[in-house]
């Protein structure tokens, strides 16, 4: 079943969001490790408490229920071994799928409105894109080659922007993205705005995407 994407109906890109495959979190996590060679790690999960869904971290005001690391050493637990991944999700089948950044990819995170504007611009420019996620908290995350944190601030300055003036966050070493179909409590599931395919296995460098992303974020202020 296709998730409803908040705000996407009013964008040019709404019809381009692919449907999500019906498979378990375990199957999906294993596929990410086997097909994309991404490290994955299980995060928190959702539990029913008094008829409501609550994060397994037991924080009633959790900002990302069921979609954040479950332990402080989460980064050391991340693995690209399909066998280990299968074992971890067998212990907790509903755990979030988290992908550490700063390893096989970094991610450029922007507001959803800016992300759709940038995607349309990138298509017109015929840029090669990697996978792109769309989260229930209305962020889009563009996967790029590792090393983005060291490059992006200066690239943004060369375009005439102050990095602090744009809502453009670089996720590198020590950070993570929640992967589809991880759910953020009752807010919905993470989806692919651009699904991983054989065609986008080779990721773009941050430098290739920064101009349309910065432009879109500047328009979105």
Short mmCIF file of C-alpha atoms in Angstrom, two decimals:
data_model
loop_
_atom_site.label_atom_id
_atom_site.label_comp_id
_atom_site.label_asym_id
_atom_site.label_seq_id
_atom_site.Cartn_x
_atom_site.Cartn_y
_atom_site.Cartn_z
CA UNK A 1 0.00 0.00 0.00
CA UNK A 2 1.31 3.44 -0.91
CA UNK A 3 1.76 5.86 1.98
CA UNK A 4 0.27 9.33 1.74
CA UNK A 5 3.03 11.91 1.57
CA UNK A 6 2.27 15.14 3.39
CA UNK A 7 2.54 18.12 1.09
CA UNK A 8 3.60 16.13 -1.94
CA UNK A 9 0.20 16.39 -3.59
CA UNK A 10 0.85 20.05 -4.26
CA UNK A 11 4.20 19.55 -5.97
CA UNK A 12 5.25 18.64 -9.48
CA UNK A 13 6.94 15.55 -8.11
CA UNK A 14 3.93 13.99 -6.38
CA UNK A 15 3.31 11.46 -9.13
CA UNK A 16 6.95 10.38 -9.13
CA UNK A 17 6.97 8.88 -5.63
CA UNK A 18 7.27 5.11 -6.09
CA UNK A 19 5.15 2.66 -4.17
CA UNK A 20 6.88 0.86 -1.33
CA UNK A 21 7.49 -2.88 -1.62
CA UNK A 22 5.53 -5.06 0.76
CA UNK A 23 8.19 -6.83 2.77
CA UNK A 24 9.12 -7.15 6.41
CA UNK A 25 11.65 -4.92 8.13
CA UNK A 26 13.93 -7.96 8.40
CA UNK A 27 13.73 -8.66 4.66
CA UNK A 28 14.32 -5.02 3.83
CA UNK A 29 17.30 -4.67 6.17
CA UNK A 30 18.87 -7.81 4.69
CA UNK A 31 18.28 -6.48 1.17
CA UNK A 32 20.03 -3.20 1.99
CA UNK A 33 23.06 -5.14 3.21
CA UNK A 34 23.10 -7.65 0.36
CA UNK A 35 22.14 -5.49 -2.61
CA UNK A 36 23.57 -2.09 -1.66
CA UNK A 37 26.36 -3.18 0.70
CA UNK A 38 25.13 -0.65 3.25
CA UNK A 39 25.83 -1.04 6.95
CA UNK A 40 22.58 -1.25 8.90
CA UNK A 41 21.71 -1.27 12.59
CA UNK A 42 18.40 -1.83 14.39
CA UNK A 43 16.98 1.13 16.27
CA UNK A 44 14.05 1.56 18.62
CA UNK A 45 10.60 0.18 17.88
CA UNK A 46 6.97 1.00 18.61
CA UNK A 47 5.03 -0.59 21.46
CA UNK A 48 1.33 -0.41 22.27
CA UNK A 49 0.79 1.27 25.66
CA UNK A 50 -2.79 1.94 26.81
CA UNK A 51 -3.98 1.72 23.24
CA UNK A 52 -1.36 4.13 21.92
CA UNK A 53 1.87 3.58 20.08
CA UNK A 54 4.89 4.52 22.16
CA UNK A 55 8.63 4.40 21.53
CA UNK A 56 10.52 1.55 23.16
CA UNK A 57 12.82 4.15 24.74
CA UNK A 58 9.98 4.86 27.22
CA UNK A 59 10.16 8.62 26.64
CA UNK A 60 6.55 9.78 26.30
CA UNK A 61 7.73 12.92 24.48
CA UNK A 62 10.20 11.12 22.16
CA UNK A 63 10.68 13.34 19.07
CA UNK A 64 11.22 10.36 16.75
CA UNK A 65 9.23 7.46 18.24
CA UNK A 66 10.42 4.13 16.90
CA UNK A 67 13.00 5.72 14.62
CA UNK A 68 16.23 6.45 16.51
CA UNK A 69 19.18 4.48 17.96
CA UNK A 70 18.31 2.09 20.77
CA UNK A 71 21.71 2.17 22.49
CA UNK A 72 24.66 4.57 22.85
CA UNK A 73 27.06 2.27 20.97
CA UNK A 74 24.75 1.88 18.00
CA UNK A 75 27.46 2.87 15.51
CA UNK A 76 29.72 0.00 16.56
CA UNK A 77 26.84 -2.45 16.15
CA UNK A 78 26.16 -1.50 12.52
CA UNK A 79 27.04 -4.24 10.06
CA UNK A 80 26.94 -5.07 6.38
CA UNK A 81 26.76 -8.82 7.03
CA UNK A 82 23.39 -10.17 5.90
CA UNK A 83 23.74 -13.07 8.33
CA UNK A 84 24.25 -10.74 11.31
CA UNK A 85 21.52 -8.41 10.11
CA UNK A 86 19.06 -11.29 9.93
CA UNK A 87 20.00 -12.39 13.44
CA UNK A 88 19.54 -8.88 14.87
CA UNK A 89 16.06 -8.38 13.38
CA UNK A 90 14.97 -11.86 14.41
CA UNK A 91 15.49 -10.67 18.00
CA UNK A 92 13.33 -7.57 17.44
CA UNK A 93 11.37 -7.82 14.15
CA UNK A 94 9.82 -4.34 14.42
CA UNK A 95 13.04 -2.40 15.08
CA UNK A 96 13.74 0.66 12.96
CA UNK A 97 16.24 0.32 10.12
CA UNK A 98 19.01 2.86 10.60
CA UNK A 99 21.76 3.49 8.05
CA UNK A 100 24.95 5.09 9.45
CA UNK A 101 26.27 7.95 7.33
CA UNK A 102 29.95 8.69 6.81
CA UNK A 103 30.65 5.16 5.57
CA UNK A 104 29.39 4.23 2.11
CA UNK A 105 27.43 7.47 1.80
CA UNK A 106 26.69 10.83 3.41
CA UNK A 107 23.33 12.59 3.18
CA UNK A 108 22.29 16.17 2.48
CA UNK A 109 19.11 16.89 4.46
CA UNK A 110 16.74 19.69 3.43
CA UNK A 111 13.08 20.61 4.08
CA UNK A 112 10.58 18.67 1.99
CA UNK A 113 9.43 21.75 0.06
CA UNK A 114 13.00 22.64 -0.89
CA UNK A 115 13.75 19.02 -1.72
CA UNK A 116 10.93 18.71 -4.26
CA UNK A 117 11.91 22.03 -5.83
CA UNK A 118 15.53 20.84 -6.07
CA UNK A 119 14.50 17.48 -7.54
CA UNK A 120 12.56 19.20 -10.31
CA UNK A 121 15.55 21.45 -11.04
CA UNK A 122 17.95 18.49 -11.00
CA UNK A 123 15.80 16.63 -13.52
CA UNK A 124 15.86 19.61 -15.85
CA UNK A 125 19.65 19.71 -15.47
CA UNK A 126 19.86 15.94 -16.17
CA UNK A 127 21.89 15.40 -13.03
CA UNK A 128 22.64 11.87 -11.89
CA UNK A 129 20.97 11.26 -8.52
CA UNK A 130 21.50 8.71 -5.81
CA UNK A 131 18.71 7.47 -3.54
CA UNK A 132 16.60 10.13 -1.79
CA UNK A 133 14.43 9.55 1.29
CA UNK A 134 11.35 11.45 2.40
CA UNK A 135 10.63 11.37 6.14
CA UNK A 136 7.38 11.95 8.07
CA UNK A 137 8.95 15.02 9.71
CA UNK A 138 9.04 16.54 6.21
CA UNK A 139 12.74 16.26 5.45
CA UNK A 140 14.36 14.94 2.28
CA UNK A 141 17.78 13.32 2.42
CA UNK A 142 19.92 13.09 -0.72
CA UNK A 143 22.57 10.35 -0.63
CA UNK A 144 26.00 11.47 -1.82
CA UNK A 145 29.56 10.20 -1.67
CA UNK A 146 31.29 10.29 1.75
CA UNK A 147 33.27 13.42 2.58
CA UNK A 148 30.43 15.92 2.25
CA UNK A 149 30.84 17.58 5.70
CA UNK A 150 34.29 18.85 4.75
CA UNK A 151 33.12 20.25 1.40
CA UNK A 152 29.64 21.65 1.76
CA UNK A 153 30.23 24.79 3.88
CA UNK A 154 32.79 26.19 1.44
CA UNK A 155 30.71 25.17 -1.58
CA UNK A 156 27.73 27.04 -0.12
CA UNK A 157 29.87 30.14 0.51
CA UNK A 158 31.11 30.09 -3.10
CA UNK A 159 27.48 30.19 -4.20
CA UNK A 160 26.99 33.38 -2.19
CA UNK A 161 25.18 31.93 0.83
CA UNK A 162 26.09 31.76 4.47
CA UNK A 163 25.87 28.10 5.58
CA UNK A 164 24.04 29.19 8.72
CA UNK A 165 21.36 30.94 6.65
CA UNK A 166 20.20 27.78 4.87
CA UNK A 167 18.27 24.84 6.32
CA UNK A 168 20.70 22.40 4.73
CA UNK A 169 22.23 19.81 7.06
CA UNK A 170 25.06 17.45 6.18
CA UNK A 171 24.91 14.00 7.78
CA UNK A 172 28.32 12.37 7.92
CA UNK A 173 30.33 10.28 10.34
CA UNK A 174 28.49 9.69 13.63
CA UNK A 175 25.05 10.39 12.16
CA UNK A 176 22.43 8.21 10.49
CA UNK A 177 19.30 8.19 8.37
CA UNK A 178 16.19 6.15 9.09
CA UNK A 179 15.51 3.95 6.06
CA UNK A 180 12.17 2.96 4.54
CA UNK A 181 9.85 1.54 5.75
CA UNK A 182 10.76 2.69 9.29
CA UNK A 183 7.81 4.41 10.98
CA UNK A 184 7.89 7.62 13.05
CA UNK A 185 5.12 6.70 15.47
CA UNK A 186 1.68 7.68 14.16
CA UNK A 187 3.18 10.21 11.75
CA UNK A 188 3.83 7.63 9.06
CA UNK A 189 6.73 5.83 7.42
CA UNK A 190 9.94 6.93 5.76
CA UNK A 191 9.62 6.53 1.98
CA UNK A 192 11.87 6.64 -1.05
CA UNK A 193 11.48 9.74 -3.18
CA UNK A 194 14.18 8.11 -5.35
CA UNK A 195 14.42 4.37 -4.75
CA UNK A 196 17.81 2.58 -4.80
CA UNK A 197 18.24 0.96 -8.22
CA UNK A 198 21.16 -0.47 -10.21
CA UNK A 199 21.20 2.82 -12.13
CA UNK A 200 21.96 4.92 -9.05
CA UNK A 201 24.41 2.58 -7.34
CA UNK A 202 27.19 5.09 -8.08
CA UNK A 203 26.49 8.13 -5.97
CA UNK A 204 27.01 11.76 -6.96
CA UNK A 205 29.48 13.99 -5.14
CA UNK A 206 27.98 16.68 -2.93
CA UNK A 207 29.48 19.27 -5.28
CA UNK A 208 27.19 18.05 -8.09
CA UNK A 209 23.99 18.65 -6.11
CA UNK A 210 24.82 21.60 -3.90
CA UNK A 211 23.84 24.35 -6.34
CA UNK A 212 20.19 23.27 -6.87
CA UNK A 213 19.86 22.33 -3.20
CA UNK A 214 21.22 25.67 -1.96
CA UNK A 215 19.05 27.54 -4.45
CA UNK A 216 15.94 25.66 -3.31
CA UNK A 217 16.74 26.19 0.38
CA UNK A 218 17.29 29.89 -0.28
CA UNK A 219 13.88 30.11 -1.97
CA UNK A 220 12.34 28.17 0.92
CA UNK A 221 13.49 30.54 3.69
#
